[in-house]
Amino acid sequence: MGALLRRRVHDDASVGWYETDDAYPLRTFRWETDAPRGSILFLGGRGDFFEKYLEAFGHWRECGWNVDAFDWRGHGGSPRLTADPLIGHSGSFARLVADLADVAAAWRDRTAGPHVVMGHSMGGHLLLRALVERKVVPDAAVLLSPMIRIRTPLGVRLSEAIASWQVRRGNGARGPWRESASAANQIDSMSMMTGDLERYLDEQFWLDENPAFRLGPPSWSWLAEAFSSSRKLRANPEVGSLHIPLLLMVADRDRLTHSGAALRLIGQLPNVTLCRFGKGVAHELLREREPVRSAAMAAIDDFLAAIAAPARQF
C-alpha cells in the first residue's frame, strides 16, 4: 500500500464515537467486510492515533477480517484530560483497562468470530493486563512490542519513585519535560520508532492534517501508573494461567520497551508463538522498513490462519 492509501481513510471505513460507562467519548474506527473470517480489535500505543496503522488495517481487511480500533482516552482524536493538550495524561491505568473492556464487549457482541485483539506497546500492556484480570476474553491475542518494562536511564525503581513523589506533590497532570522540535531530536525519535522514513513521515502528515492529534510528553501521573502497573504485571502469577493462543512480537534492540522482560514474562506461556527481530529493528514493527515489516505481517498472517477460516481467493 503506497503513501497515498496510507494517508486517507478508505470510503468503506467509518470513523465515529463510543461513549464509555462514565460518558467519555472515545474516537473509533470500523472497517468491515462481507463474509468475514473473523474480527480484529487493534490497540495502539501511547500517543498513537489509529490512522498510523491504516496500511496494516487494509491488509487484514483484504484478507477477510473486520477491523476495529479506537484512540485511547486522552490520546489521538479522543478528548484530552488536562488543560495542556500536549500532555499525555492518565490518572489511572485501571480506567484505561475499563475502557478496553467496555469497547471489547460491545465489539464482540457486534462482530463475527473468531475475535482477535492486538495491542502495540502501551496497548499491549493494557491488553495483557485485561487478559490476566479476565476483563477481555478474546479467542486469541497479538502483543507487539508490549510495554512490560520501560527503558529508562535512571532504572525503573528510581524512576517510579520520582514519578510517584511528583504525583504526591500535586504535579500529576504536569509533564516532566517539554518536547523538543530540534532536527536532532526528530532524528532520534524516528530511529527509536522505525527505520522507514516514508512511514515515519506518514505520521507527520496526519499531525499536519489534524493538529489536535499531537501529543507530547507523558504526565507524571502517567509515568507513575506505567511503572507501577508494569511492576505488578511482571509479578502477577496469573499471567502463567493464560491459555489462549498468543503471538508475542518483539525487537531485541527496542529502545523504548524492554524486550527481555516481555520474553521472560510471556515467552514461556503454554500457547505462545514467538516472533523476534534482531539488530536494526525499532519499536513499531508494523511501520518498519522492508523486508522487516512484511516479515512481521507474515507472522501475523500465519498466526491468524491457524485460528480462522482460510483467506478468500480473489
mmCIF file of N, CA and C in Angstrom, residues 26-147:
data_model
loop_
_atom_site.group_PDB
_atom_site.id
_atom_site.type_symbol
_atom_site.label_atom_id
_atom_site.label_comp_id
_atom_site.label_asym_id
_atom_site.label_seq_id
_atom_site.Cartn_x
_atom_site.Cartn_y
_atom_site.Cartn_z
ATOM 1 N N LEU A 26 -14.880 8.052 23.222
ATOM 2 C CA LEU A 26 -13.688 7.508 22.578
ATOM 3 C C LEU A 26 -13.874 7.564 21.066
ATOM 4 N N ARG A 27 -12.847 8.027 20.372
ATOM 5 C CA ARG A 27 -12.905 8.083 18.909
ATOM 6 C C ARG A 27 -12.629 6.685 18.356
ATOM 7 N N THR A 28 -13.475 6.232 17.432
ATOM 8 C CA THR A 28 -13.425 4.846 16.984
ATOM 9 C C THR A 28 -13.260 4.726 15.474
ATOM 10 N N PHE A 29 -12.789 3.556 15.062
ATOM 11 C CA PHE A 29 -12.596 3.207 13.653
ATOM 12 C C PHE A 29 -13.228 1.851 13.406
ATOM 13 N N ARG A 30 -13.925 1.725 12.273
ATOM 14 C CA ARG A 30 -14.559 0.455 11.923
ATOM 15 C C ARG A 30 -14.428 0.231 10.420
ATOM 16 N N TRP A 31 -13.945 -0.960 10.042
ATOM 17 C CA TRP A 31 -13.798 -1.305 8.625
ATOM 18 C C TRP A 31 -14.215 -2.761 8.467
ATOM 19 N N GLU A 32 -15.440 -2.972 8.037
ATOM 20 C CA GLU A 32 -15.998 -4.313 7.960
ATOM 21 C C GLU A 32 -15.919 -4.865 6.542
ATOM 22 N N THR A 33 -16.086 -6.165 6.437
ATOM 23 C CA THR A 33 -16.053 -6.838 5.146
ATOM 24 C C THR A 33 -17.185 -7.855 5.078
ATOM 25 N N ASP A 34 -17.561 -8.239 3.886
ATOM 26 C CA ASP A 34 -18.592 -9.257 3.714
ATOM 27 C C ASP A 34 -18.009 -10.638 4.027
ATOM 28 N N ALA A 35 -18.827 -11.506 4.601
ATOM 29 C CA ALA A 35 -18.413 -12.882 4.910
ATOM 30 C C ALA A 35 -17.053 -12.918 5.601
ATOM 31 N N PRO A 36 -16.912 -12.251 6.752
ATOM 32 C CA PRO A 36 -15.600 -12.150 7.408
ATOM 33 C C PRO A 36 -15.090 -13.486 7.938
ATOM 34 N N ARG A 37 -13.764 -13.632 7.907
ATOM 35 C CA ARG A 37 -13.103 -14.781 8.534
ATOM 36 C C ARG A 37 -13.113 -14.639 10.047
ATOM 37 N N GLY A 38 -13.272 -13.418 10.530
ATOM 38 C CA GLY A 38 -13.234 -13.110 11.944
ATOM 39 C C GLY A 38 -13.081 -11.614 12.117
ATOM 40 N N SER A 39 -12.799 -11.197 13.352
ATOM 41 C CA SER A 39 -12.747 -9.763 13.650
ATOM 42 C C SER A 39 -11.529 -9.432 14.497
ATOM 43 N N ILE A 40 -10.896 -8.307 14.165
ATOM 44 C CA ILE A 40 -9.704 -7.817 14.857
ATOM 45 C C ILE A 40 -10.037 -6.508 15.558
ATOM 46 N N LEU A 41 -9.608 -6.374 16.804
ATOM 47 C CA LEU A 41 -9.651 -5.106 17.532
ATOM 48 C C LEU A 41 -8.211 -4.701 17.796
ATOM 49 N N PHE A 42 -7.797 -3.553 17.253
ATOM 50 C CA PHE A 42 -6.402 -3.118 17.358
ATOM 51 C C PHE A 42 -6.275 -1.997 18.379
ATOM 52 N N LEU A 43 -5.244 -2.103 19.231
ATOM 53 C CA LEU A 43 -4.982 -1.135 20.293
ATOM 54 C C LEU A 43 -3.612 -0.512 20.076
ATOM 55 N N GLY A 44 -3.569 0.789 19.876
ATOM 56 C CA GLY A 44 -2.308 1.482 19.663
ATOM 57 C C GLY A 44 -1.576 1.755 20.962
ATOM 58 N N GLY A 45 -0.450 2.446 20.834
ATOM 59 C CA GLY A 45 0.371 2.763 21.986
ATOM 60 C C GLY A 45 0.140 4.178 22.488
ATOM 61 N N ARG A 46 0.978 4.599 23.434
ATOM 62 C CA ARG A 46 0.867 5.951 23.973
ATOM 63 C C ARG A 46 1.112 6.964 22.859
ATOM 64 N N GLY A 47 0.226 7.935 22.761
ATOM 65 C CA GLY A 47 0.386 8.973 21.758
ATOM 66 C C GLY A 47 -0.089 8.597 20.372
ATOM 67 N N ASP A 48 -0.564 7.367 20.197
ATOM 68 C CA ASP A 48 -0.984 6.913 18.872
ATOM 69 C C ASP A 48 -2.375 7.420 18.504
ATOM 70 N N PHE A 49 -2.648 7.369 17.210
ATOM 71 C CA PHE A 49 -3.986 7.540 16.653
ATOM 72 C C PHE A 49 -4.121 6.470 15.582
ATOM 73 N N PHE A 50 -5.320 5.974 15.369
ATOM 74 C CA PHE A 50 -5.455 4.759 14.557
ATOM 75 C C PHE A 50 -5.057 4.945 13.105
ATOM 76 N N GLU A 51 -5.025 6.187 12.606
ATOM 77 C CA GLU A 51 -4.601 6.410 11.218
ATOM 78 C C GLU A 51 -3.181 5.923 10.952
ATOM 79 N N LYS A 52 -2.347 5.846 11.970
ATOM 80 C CA LYS A 52 -0.981 5.376 11.778
ATOM 81 C C LYS A 52 -0.930 3.940 11.247
ATOM 82 N N TYR A 53 -1.989 3.191 11.447
ATOM 83 C CA TYR A 53 -1.971 1.764 11.129
ATOM 84 C C TYR A 53 -2.907 1.401 9.977
ATOM 85 N N LEU A 54 -3.289 2.389 9.167
ATOM 86 C CA LEU A 54 -4.196 2.118 8.053
ATOM 87 C C LEU A 54 -3.625 1.090 7.078
ATOM 88 N N GLU A 55 -2.317 1.095 6.907
ATOM 89 C CA GLU A 55 -1.691 0.136 5.992
ATOM 90 C C GLU A 55 -1.933 -1.297 6.459
ATOM 91 N N ALA A 56 -1.716 -1.535 7.745
ATOM 92 C CA ALA A 56 -1.960 -2.871 8.293
ATOM 93 C C ALA A 56 -3.448 -3.206 8.263
ATOM 94 N N PHE A 57 -4.285 -2.230 8.606
ATOM 95 C CA PHE A 57 -5.729 -2.474 8.598
ATOM 96 C C PHE A 57 -6.200 -2.889 7.200
ATOM 97 N N GLY A 58 -5.684 -2.192 6.179
ATOM 98 C CA GLY A 58 -6.072 -2.510 4.809
ATOM 99 C C GLY A 58 -5.693 -3.927 4.422
ATOM 100 N N HIS A 59 -4.512 -4.354 4.865
ATOM 101 C CA HIS A 59 -4.071 -5.722 4.567
ATOM 102 C C HIS A 59 -5.000 -6.739 5.214
ATOM 103 N N TRP A 60 -5.306 -6.553 6.496
ATOM 104 C CA TRP A 60 -6.154 -7.523 7.185
ATOM 105 C C TRP A 60 -7.565 -7.543 6.609
ATOM 106 N N ARG A 61 -8.046 -6.379 6.227
ATOM 107 C CA ARG A 61 -9.372 -6.335 5.631
ATOM 108 C C ARG A 61 -9.379 -7.066 4.287
ATOM 109 N N GLU A 62 -8.328 -6.877 3.489
ATOM 110 C CA GLU A 62 -8.227 -7.599 2.221
ATOM 111 C C GLU A 62 -8.156 -9.104 2.440
ATOM 112 N N CYS A 63 -7.625 -9.512 3.568
ATOM 113 C CA CYS A 63 -7.546 -10.937 3.902
ATOM 114 C C CYS A 63 -8.854 -11.464 4.483
ATOM 115 N N GLY A 64 -9.859 -10.601 4.591
ATOM 116 C CA GLY A 64 -11.174 -11.052 5.013
ATOM 117 C C GLY A 64 -11.547 -10.790 6.453
ATOM 118 N N TRP A 65 -10.812 -9.904 7.134
ATOM 119 C CA TRP A 65 -11.087 -9.623 8.541
ATOM 120 C C TRP A 65 -11.808 -8.288 8.714
ATOM 121 N N ASN A 66 -12.789 -8.270 9.624
ATOM 122 C CA ASN A 66 -13.290 -6.992 10.121
ATOM 123 C C ASN A 66 -12.199 -6.364 10.981
ATOM 124 N N VAL A 67 -12.044 -5.050 10.893
ATOM 125 C CA VAL A 67 -11.021 -4.363 11.687
ATOM 126 C C VAL A 67 -11.661 -3.201 12.443
ATOM 127 N N ASP A 68 -11.471 -3.205 13.755
ATOM 128 C CA ASP A 68 -11.903 -2.101 14.610
ATOM 129 C C ASP A 68 -10.701 -1.568 15.373
ATOM 130 N N ALA A 69 -10.776 -0.302 15.768
ATOM 131 C CA ALA A 69 -9.733 0.315 16.582
ATOM 132 C C ALA A 69 -10.352 1.505 17.304
ATOM 133 N N PHE A 70 -9.627 2.041 18.276
ATOM 134 C CA PHE A 70 -10.067 3.278 18.919
ATOM 135 C C PHE A 70 -8.858 4.014 19.468
ATOM 136 N N ASP A 71 -9.026 5.318 19.641
ATOM 137 C CA ASP A 71 -7.986 6.139 20.264
ATOM 138 C C ASP A 71 -8.208 6.122 21.772
ATOM 139 N N TRP A 72 -7.154 5.794 22.510
ATOM 140 C CA TRP A 72 -7.252 5.736 23.967
ATOM 141 C C TRP A 72 -7.732 7.064 24.554
ATOM 142 N N ARG A 73 -8.318 6.975 25.713
ATOM 143 C CA ARG A 73 -8.719 8.161 26.477
ATOM 144 C C ARG A 73 -7.517 9.105 26.614
ATOM 145 N N GLY A 74 -7.695 10.353 26.152
ATOM 146 C CA GLY A 74 -6.627 11.338 26.236
ATOM 147 C C GLY A 74 -5.605 11.258 25.120
ATOM 148 N N HIS A 75 -5.821 10.379 24.128
ATOM 149 C CA HIS A 75 -4.864 10.176 23.041
ATOM 150 C C HIS A 75 -5.542 10.371 21.691
ATOM 151 N N GLY A 76 -4.727 10.620 20.668
ATOM 152 C CA GLY A 76 -5.243 10.731 19.311
ATOM 153 C C GLY A 76 -6.342 11.768 19.202
ATOM 154 N N GLY A 77 -7.472 11.363 18.625
ATOM 155 C CA GLY A 77 -8.600 12.268 18.475
ATOM 156 C C GLY A 77 -9.586 12.222 19.617
ATOM 157 N N SER A 78 -9.331 11.405 20.640
ATOM 158 C CA SER A 78 -10.181 11.405 21.827
ATOM 159 C C SER A 78 -9.856 12.628 22.682
ATOM 160 N N PRO A 79 -10.835 13.172 23.404
ATOM 161 C CA PRO A 79 -10.612 14.411 24.163
ATOM 162 C C PRO A 79 -9.475 14.288 25.169
ATOM 163 N N ARG A 80 -8.762 15.407 25.354
ATOM 164 C CA ARG A 80 -7.651 15.461 26.295
ATOM 165 C C ARG A 80 -8.150 15.523 27.741
ATOM 166 N N LEU A 81 -7.249 15.211 28.666
ATOM 167 C CA LEU A 81 -7.605 15.097 30.074
ATOM 168 C C LEU A 81 -7.007 16.195 30.937
ATOM 169 N N THR A 82 -6.205 17.081 30.339
ATOM 170 C CA THR A 82 -5.617 18.194 31.081
ATOM 171 C C THR A 82 -5.778 19.475 30.281
ATOM 172 N N ALA A 83 -5.517 20.602 30.942
ATOM 173 C CA ALA A 83 -5.628 21.898 30.268
ATOM 174 C C ALA A 83 -4.601 22.036 29.157
ATOM 175 N N ASP A 84 -3.449 21.384 29.307
ATOM 176 C CA ASP A 84 -2.419 21.399 28.272
ATOM 177 C C ASP A 84 -2.663 20.218 27.335
ATOM 178 N N PRO A 85 -3.096 20.456 26.096
ATOM 179 C CA PRO A 85 -3.447 19.348 25.199
ATOM 180 C C PRO A 85 -2.260 18.514 24.742
ATOM 181 N N LEU A 86 -1.044 18.984 24.997
ATOM 182 C CA LEU A 86 0.137 18.232 24.578
ATOM 183 C C LEU A 86 0.605 17.231 25.629
ATOM 184 N N ILE A 87 0.032 17.281 26.832
ATOM 185 C CA ILE A 87 0.439 16.367 27.893
ATOM 186 C C ILE A 87 -0.354 15.070 27.786
ATOM 187 N N GLY A 88 0.357 13.948 27.719
ATOM 188 C CA GLY A 88 -0.290 12.640 27.652
ATOM 189 C C GLY A 88 -0.594 12.133 29.049
ATOM 190 N N HIS A 89 -1.778 12.462 29.529
ATOM 191 C CA HIS A 89 -2.115 12.210 30.934
ATOM 192 C C HIS A 89 -2.977 10.966 31.108
ATOM 193 N N SER A 90 -2.776 10.288 32.214
ATOM 194 C CA SER A 90 -3.689 9.248 32.677
ATOM 195 C C SER A 90 -3.628 9.224 34.190
ATOM 196 N N GLY A 91 -4.784 9.369 34.816
ATOM 197 C CA GLY A 91 -4.828 9.305 36.267
ATOM 198 C C GLY A 91 -4.877 7.886 36.787
ATOM 199 N N SER A 92 -5.235 6.936 35.917
ATOM 200 C CA SER A 92 -5.377 5.551 36.349
ATOM 201 C C SER A 92 -5.357 4.614 35.150
ATOM 202 N N PHE A 93 -4.437 3.667 35.151
ATOM 203 C CA PHE A 93 -4.444 2.639 34.107
ATOM 204 C C PHE A 93 -5.659 1.723 34.264
ATOM 205 N N ALA A 94 -6.194 1.613 35.486
ATOM 206 C CA ALA A 94 -7.401 0.813 35.675
ATOM 207 C C ALA A 94 -8.554 1.384 34.855
ATOM 208 N N ARG A 95 -8.590 2.708 34.719
ATOM 209 C CA ARG A 95 -9.628 3.339 33.907
ATOM 210 C C ARG A 95 -9.442 2.971 32.434
ATOM 211 N N LEU A 96 -8.200 2.911 31.975
ATOM 212 C CA LEU A 96 -7.945 2.528 30.588
ATOM 213 C C LEU A 96 -8.328 1.073 30.340
ATOM 214 N N VAL A 97 -8.056 0.205 31.307
ATOM 215 C CA VAL A 97 -8.464 -1.199 31.187
ATOM 216 C C VAL A 97 -9.987 -1.297 31.140
ATOM 217 N N ALA A 98 -10.663 -0.485 31.953
ATOM 218 C CA ALA A 98 -12.130 -0.477 31.940
ATOM 219 C C ALA A 98 -12.662 -0.012 30.591
ATOM 220 N N ASP A 99 -12.012 0.999 30.003
ATOM 221 C CA ASP A 99 -12.412 1.448 28.665
ATOM 222 C C ASP A 99 -12.274 0.317 27.654
ATOM 223 N N LEU A 100 -11.146 -0.386 27.716
ATOM 224 C CA LEU A 100 -10.916 -1.506 26.803
ATOM 225 C C LEU A 100 -11.982 -2.579 26.984
ATOM 226 N N ALA A 101 -12.277 -2.925 28.226
ATOM 227 C CA ALA A 101 -13.285 -3.948 28.488
ATOM 228 C C ALA A 101 -14.645 -3.526 27.942
ATOM 229 N N ASP A 102 -14.966 -2.258 28.104
ATOM 230 C CA ASP A 102 -16.237 -1.709 27.627
ATOM 231 C C ASP A 102 -16.332 -1.816 26.104
ATOM 232 N N VAL A 103 -15.304 -1.314 25.418
ATOM 233 C CA VAL A 103 -15.295 -1.347 23.953
ATOM 234 C C VAL A 103 -15.279 -2.788 23.441
ATOM 235 N N ALA A 104 -14.448 -3.627 24.056
ATOM 236 C CA ALA A 104 -14.295 -5.006 23.580
ATOM 237 C C ALA A 104 -15.582 -5.808 23.725
ATOM 238 N N ALA A 105 -16.329 -5.569 24.794
ATOM 239 C CA ALA A 105 -17.585 -6.292 24.985
ATOM 240 C C ALA A 105 -18.583 -5.938 23.887
ATOM 241 N N ALA A 106 -18.694 -4.645 23.584
ATOM 242 C CA ALA A 106 -19.609 -4.215 22.525
ATOM 243 C C ALA A 106 -19.148 -4.725 21.165
ATOM 244 N N TRP A 107 -17.828 -4.684 20.936
ATOM 245 C CA TRP A 107 -17.252 -5.180 19.671
ATOM 246 C C TRP A 107 -17.520 -6.666 19.499
ATOM 247 N N ARG A 108 -17.331 -7.433 20.550
ATOM 248 C CA ARG A 108 -17.539 -8.886 20.458
ATOM 249 C C ARG A 108 -19.003 -9.209 20.172
ATOM 250 N N ASP A 109 -19.918 -8.467 20.787
ATOM 251 C CA ASP A 109 -21.342 -8.708 20.565
ATOM 252 C C ASP A 109 -21.761 -8.369 19.131
ATOM 253 N N ARG A 110 -21.076 -7.409 18.537
ATOM 254 C CA ARG A 110 -21.487 -6.881 17.233
ATOM 255 C C ARG A 110 -20.865 -7.624 16.059
ATOM 256 N N THR A 111 -19.720 -8.251 16.250
ATOM 257 C CA THR A 111 -18.934 -8.767 15.130
ATOM 258 C C THR A 111 -18.837 -10.291 15.132
ATOM 259 N N ALA A 112 -18.423 -10.817 13.987
ATOM 260 C CA ALA A 112 -18.268 -12.263 13.824
ATOM 261 C C ALA A 112 -16.946 -12.739 14.416
ATOM 262 N N GLY A 113 -16.945 -13.953 14.969
ATOM 263 C CA GLY A 113 -15.723 -14.542 15.473
ATOM 264 C C GLY A 113 -15.017 -15.362 14.400
ATOM 265 N N PRO A 114 -13.801 -15.839 14.716
ATOM 266 C CA PRO A 114 -13.112 -15.648 15.985
ATOM 267 C C PRO A 114 -12.683 -14.200 16.202
ATOM 268 N N HIS A 115 -12.540 -13.842 17.483
ATOM 269 C CA HIS A 115 -12.203 -12.478 17.863
ATOM 270 C C HIS A 115 -10.746 -12.417 18.320
ATOM 271 N N VAL A 116 -9.983 -11.531 17.694
ATOM 272 C CA VAL A 116 -8.552 -11.386 17.974
ATOM 273 C C VAL A 116 -8.281 -9.942 18.378
ATOM 274 N N VAL A 117 -7.663 -9.753 19.534
ATOM 275 C CA VAL A 117 -7.273 -8.415 19.978
ATOM 276 C C VAL A 117 -5.765 -8.286 19.823
ATOM 277 N N MET A 118 -5.331 -7.180 19.211
ATOM 278 C CA MET A 118 -3.912 -6.900 19.015
ATOM 279 C C MET A 118 -3.553 -5.620 19.759
ATOM 280 N N GLY A 119 -2.445 -5.637 20.494
ATOM 281 C CA GLY A 119 -2.026 -4.457 21.234
ATOM 282 C C GLY A 119 -0.571 -4.132 21.000
ATOM 283 N N HIS A 120 -0.298 -2.870 20.656
ATOM 284 C CA HIS A 120 1.067 -2.392 20.446
ATOM 285 C C HIS A 120 1.504 -1.547 21.633
ATOM 286 N N SER A 121 2.683 -1.819 22.178
ATOM 287 C CA SER A 121 3.322 -1.003 23.203
ATOM 288 C C SER A 121 2.412 -0.839 24.423
ATOM 289 N N MET A 122 1.978 0.393 24.754
ATOM 290 C CA MET A 122 1.057 0.582 25.870
ATOM 291 C C MET A 122 -0.203 -0.244 25.664
ATOM 292 N N GLY A 123 -0.668 -0.325 24.408
ATOM 293 C CA GLY A 123 -1.834 -1.149 24.116
ATOM 294 C C GLY A 123 -1.596 -2.612 24.432
ATOM 295 N N GLY A 124 -0.367 -3.095 24.203
ATOM 296 C CA GLY A 124 -0.028 -4.465 24.551
ATOM 297 C C GLY A 124 -0.027 -4.689 26.048
ATOM 298 N N HIS A 125 0.475 -3.703 26.790
ATOM 299 C CA HIS A 125 0.458 -3.786 28.254
ATOM 300 C C HIS A 125 -0.974 -3.868 28.770
ATOM 301 N N LEU A 126 -1.815 -2.927 28.306
ATOM 302 C CA LEU A 126 -3.193 -2.882 28.785
ATOM 303 C C LEU A 126 -3.969 -4.123 28.363
ATOM 304 N N LEU A 127 -3.674 -4.647 27.176
ATOM 305 C CA LEU A 127 -4.317 -5.882 26.734
ATOM 306 C C LEU A 127 -3.926 -7.043 27.633
ATOM 307 N N LEU A 128 -2.629 -7.200 27.912
ATOM 308 C CA LEU A 128 -2.193 -8.302 28.766
ATOM 309 C C LEU A 128 -2.814 -8.180 30.154
ATOM 310 N N ARG A 129 -2.841 -6.969 30.675
ATOM 311 C CA ARG A 129 -3.457 -6.765 31.992
ATOM 312 C C ARG A 129 -4.944 -7.133 31.956
ATOM 313 N N ALA A 130 -5.649 -6.727 30.904
ATOM 314 C CA ALA A 130 -7.072 -7.056 30.782
ATOM 315 C C ALA A 130 -7.288 -8.560 30.658
ATOM 316 N N LEU A 131 -6.381 -9.247 29.961
ATOM 317 C CA LEU A 131 -6.477 -10.702 29.842
ATOM 318 C C LEU A 131 -6.290 -11.368 31.202
ATOM 319 N N VAL A 132 -5.285 -10.923 31.936
ATOM 320 C CA VAL A 132 -4.992 -11.506 33.246
ATOM 321 C C VAL A 132 -6.145 -11.259 34.217
ATOM 322 N N GLU A 133 -6.741 -10.071 34.134
ATOM 323 C CA GLU A 133 -7.852 -9.722 35.023
ATOM 324 C C GLU A 133 -9.193 -10.253 34.519
ATOM 325 N N ARG A 134 -9.170 -10.974 33.393
ATOM 326 C CA ARG A 134 -10.372 -11.546 32.779
ATOM 327 C C ARG A 134 -11.395 -10.470 32.425
ATOM 328 N N LYS A 135 -10.904 -9.281 32.093
ATOM 329 C CA LYS A 135 -11.786 -8.197 31.660
ATOM 330 C C LYS A 135 -12.079 -8.291 30.165
ATOM 331 N N VAL A 136 -11.186 -8.938 29.430
ATOM 332 C CA VAL A 136 -11.338 -9.146 27.992
ATOM 333 C C VAL A 136 -11.073 -10.624 27.722
ATOM 334 N N VAL A 137 -11.949 -11.264 26.946
ATOM 335 C CA VAL A 137 -11.818 -12.705 26.703
ATOM 336 C C VAL A 137 -11.921 -12.975 25.199
ATOM 337 N N PRO A 138 -10.855 -12.684 24.447
ATOM 338 C CA PRO A 138 -10.863 -12.963 23.008
ATOM 339 C C PRO A 138 -10.506 -14.415 22.730
ATOM 340 N N ASP A 139 -10.572 -14.785 21.468
ATOM 341 C CA ASP A 139 -10.162 -16.131 21.072
ATOM 342 C C ASP A 139 -8.653 -16.235 20.898
ATOM 343 N N ALA A 140 -7.993 -15.107 20.665
ATOM 344 C CA ALA A 140 -6.538 -15.074 20.508
ATOM 345 C C ALA A 140 -6.082 -13.629 20.678
ATOM 346 N N ALA A 141 -4.780 -13.447 20.880
ATOM 347 C CA ALA A 141 -4.248 -12.100 21.078
ATOM 348 C C ALA A 141 -2.856 -11.988 20.476
ATOM 349 N N VAL A 142 -2.528 -10.780 20.030
ATOM 350 C CA VAL A 142 -1.209 -10.468 19.481
ATOM 351 C C VAL A 142 -0.634 -9.307 20.280
ATOM 352 N N LEU A 143 0.575 -9.484 20.802
ATOM 353 C CA LEU A 143 1.261 -8.450 21.577
ATOM 354 C C LEU A 143 2.469 -7.981 20.783
ATOM 355 N N LEU A 144 2.447 -6.726 20.360
ATOM 356 C CA LEU A 144 3.510 -6.147 19.540
ATOM 357 C C LEU A 144 4.328 -5.178 20.388
ATOM 358 N N SER A 145 5.604 -5.493 20.602
ATOM 359 C CA SER A 145 6.478 -4.646 21.423
ATOM 360 C C SER A 145 5.773 -4.212 22.700
ATOM 361 N N PRO A 146 5.207 -5.164 23.472
ATOM 362 C CA PRO A 146 4.391 -4.773 24.620
ATOM 363 C C PRO A 146 5.204 -4.078 25.706
ATOM 364 N N MET A 147 4.582 -3.115 26.344
ATOM 365 C CA MET A 147 5.226 -2.327 27.389
ATOM 366 C C MET A 147 5.181 -3.116 28.700
#
